[in-house]
Amino acid sequence: MLCDFCDADFDSYTPVYWGLADKQNGSYPLQWMRKVERPRISEDLYCPTCKHRLAFLLFRQQALRFNGASEPDNNNAE
């Protein structure tokens, strides 16, 4: 699940960051999965270097695995 900010910011990452081919268009349509009934602010761990939440980093790790990326490269964010 992405918050509105992450949804709007999704295209700022290169396709390689998600384990996709560099030529792949980053503007692929995202699909609504479900409405979050009672959204709330919660605490989470985060990386002090990149400032991403643990939930985001775990999501990226799943995306890399799903897209067949061999090794994470943390330097491809724009």
PDB file of C-alpha atoms in Angstrom:
ATOM      1  CA  MET A   1       0.000   0.000   0.000  1.00  0.00           C
ATOM      2  CA  LEU A   2       1.324   3.398  -0.941  1.00  0.00           C
ATOM      3  CA  CYS A   3       0.416   6.666   0.670  1.00  0.00           C
ATOM      4  CA  ASP A   4      -0.516   9.584  -1.593  1.00  0.00           C
ATOM      5  CA  PHE A   5       3.004  11.026  -1.399  1.00  0.00           C
ATOM      6  CA  CYS A   6       4.693   7.749  -2.369  1.00  0.00           C
ATOM      7  CA  ASP A   7       2.173   7.252  -5.162  1.00  0.00           C
ATOM      8  CA  ALA A   8       2.972  10.694  -6.575  1.00  0.00           C
ATOM      9  CA  ASP A   9       6.729  10.212  -6.065  1.00  0.00           C
ATOM     10  CA  PHE A  10       6.933   6.709  -7.569  1.00  0.00           C
ATOM     11  CA  ASP A  11       8.120   7.892 -11.000  1.00  0.00           C
ATOM     12  CA  SER A  12      11.098   9.737  -9.495  1.00  0.00           C
ATOM     13  CA  TYR A  13      12.957   6.417  -9.191  1.00  0.00           C
ATOM     14  CA  THR A  14      14.788   4.912 -12.149  1.00  0.00           C
ATOM     15  CA  PRO A  15      13.391   1.574 -13.360  1.00  0.00           C
ATOM     16  CA  VAL A  16      16.699  -0.072 -12.367  1.00  0.00           C
ATOM     17  CA  TYR A  17      16.003   0.873  -8.726  1.00  0.00           C
ATOM     18  CA  TRP A  18      13.046  -1.544  -8.852  1.00  0.00           C
ATOM     19  CA  GLY A  19      14.967  -4.257 -10.736  1.00  0.00           C
ATOM     20  CA  LEU A  20      13.450  -3.393 -14.111  1.00  0.00           C
ATOM     21  CA  ALA A  21      15.233  -2.852 -17.423  1.00  0.00           C
ATOM     22  CA  ASP A  22      16.693   0.638 -17.748  1.00  0.00           C
ATOM     23  CA  LYS A  23      14.632   1.282 -20.894  1.00  0.00           C
ATOM     24  CA  GLN A  24      11.337   0.332 -19.264  1.00  0.00           C
ATOM     25  CA  ASN A  25       8.913   3.189 -18.879  1.00  0.00           C
ATOM     26  CA  GLY A  26       8.547   4.214 -15.247  1.00  0.00           C
ATOM     27  CA  SER A  27       5.051   5.605 -15.819  1.00  0.00           C
ATOM     28  CA  TYR A  28       3.317   2.264 -15.675  1.00  0.00           C
ATOM     29  CA  PRO A  29      -0.157   2.491 -14.179  1.00  0.00           C
ATOM     30  CA  LEU A  30      -0.476   1.543 -10.535  1.00  0.00           C
ATOM     31  CA  GLN A  31      -3.644  -0.281  -9.567  1.00  0.00           C
ATOM     32  CA  TRP A  32      -5.831   0.340  -6.563  1.00  0.00           C
ATOM     33  CA  MET A  33      -5.819  -2.764  -4.383  1.00  0.00           C
ATOM     34  CA  ARG A  34      -8.161  -1.716  -1.614  1.00  0.00           C
ATOM     35  CA  LYS A  35      -9.160   1.276   0.418  1.00  0.00           C
ATOM     36  CA  VAL A  36      -7.512   1.585   3.809  1.00  0.00           C
ATOM     37  CA  GLU A  37     -10.474   1.833   6.153  1.00  0.00           C
ATOM     38  CA  ARG A  38      -8.893   3.552   9.138  1.00  0.00           C
ATOM     39  CA  PRO A  39      -5.539   5.011   8.078  1.00  0.00           C
ATOM     40  CA  ARG A  40      -3.346   6.065  10.954  1.00  0.00           C
ATOM     41  CA  ILE A  41       0.137   7.297  11.614  1.00  0.00           C
ATOM     42  CA  SER A  42       2.398   4.643  13.054  1.00  0.00           C
ATOM     43  CA  GLU A  43       6.002   4.353  14.089  1.00  0.00           C
ATOM     44  CA  ASP A  44       8.439   2.351  11.996  1.00  0.00           C
ATOM     45  CA  LEU A  45      12.163   1.812  11.827  1.00  0.00           C
ATOM     46  CA  TYR A  46      14.035   3.714   9.128  1.00  0.00           C
ATOM     47  CA  CYS A  47      17.473   3.856   7.542  1.00  0.00           C
ATOM     48  CA  PRO A  48      19.411   6.904   8.783  1.00  0.00           C
ATOM     49  CA  THR A  49      21.344   7.023   5.500  1.00  0.00           C
ATOM     50  CA  CYS A  50      18.565   6.972   2.888  1.00  0.00           C
ATOM     51  CA  LYS A  51      15.726   8.021   5.263  1.00  0.00           C
ATOM     52  CA  HIS A  52      13.383   5.328   3.906  1.00  0.00           C
ATOM     53  CA  ARG A  53      11.074   3.461   6.265  1.00  0.00           C
ATOM     54  CA  LEU A  54      11.629  -0.225   6.854  1.00  0.00           C
ATOM     55  CA  ALA A  55       8.274  -0.968   5.176  1.00  0.00           C
ATOM     56  CA  PHE A  56       9.459   0.806   1.998  1.00  0.00           C
ATOM     57  CA  LEU A  57      12.806  -1.012   2.009  1.00  0.00           C
ATOM     58  CA  LEU A  58      11.097  -4.386   2.450  1.00  0.00           C
ATOM     59  CA  PHE A  59       8.725  -3.517  -0.407  1.00  0.00           C
ATOM     60  CA  ARG A  60      11.716  -2.652  -2.620  1.00  0.00           C
ATOM     61  CA  GLN A  61      13.407  -5.924  -1.700  1.00  0.00           C
ATOM     62  CA  GLN A  62      10.264  -7.828  -2.753  1.00  0.00           C
ATOM     63  CA  ALA A  63      10.107  -5.857  -6.017  1.00  0.00           C
ATOM     64  CA  LEU A  64      13.744  -6.667  -6.795  1.00  0.00           C
ATOM     65  CA  ARG A  65      13.113 -10.356  -6.174  1.00  0.00           C
ATOM     66  CA  PHE A  66       9.888 -10.309  -8.213  1.00  0.00           C
ATOM     67  CA  ASN A  67      11.573  -8.516 -11.124  1.00  0.00           C
ATOM     68  CA  GLY A  68      14.544 -10.880 -11.108  1.00  0.00           C
ATOM     69  CA  ALA A  69      17.190  -8.356 -10.076  1.00  0.00           C
ATOM     70  CA  SER A  70      20.348 -10.119  -8.996  1.00  0.00           C
ATOM     71  CA  GLU A  71      21.675  -7.618  -6.482  1.00  0.00           C
ATOM     72  CA  PRO A  72      20.228  -4.476  -4.902  1.00  0.00           C
ATOM     73  CA  ASP A  73      21.809  -1.217  -6.021  1.00  0.00           C
ATOM     74  CA  ASN A  74      20.957   1.567  -3.598  1.00  0.00           C
ATOM     75  CA  ASN A  75      22.351   4.369  -5.737  1.00  0.00           C
ATOM     76  CA  ASN A  76      19.725   4.494  -8.481  1.00  0.00           C
ATOM     77  CA  ALA A  77      17.216   6.856  -6.893  1.00  0.00           C
ATOM     78  CA  GLU A  78      16.966  10.192  -8.611  1.00  0.00           C
TER      79      GLU A  78
END
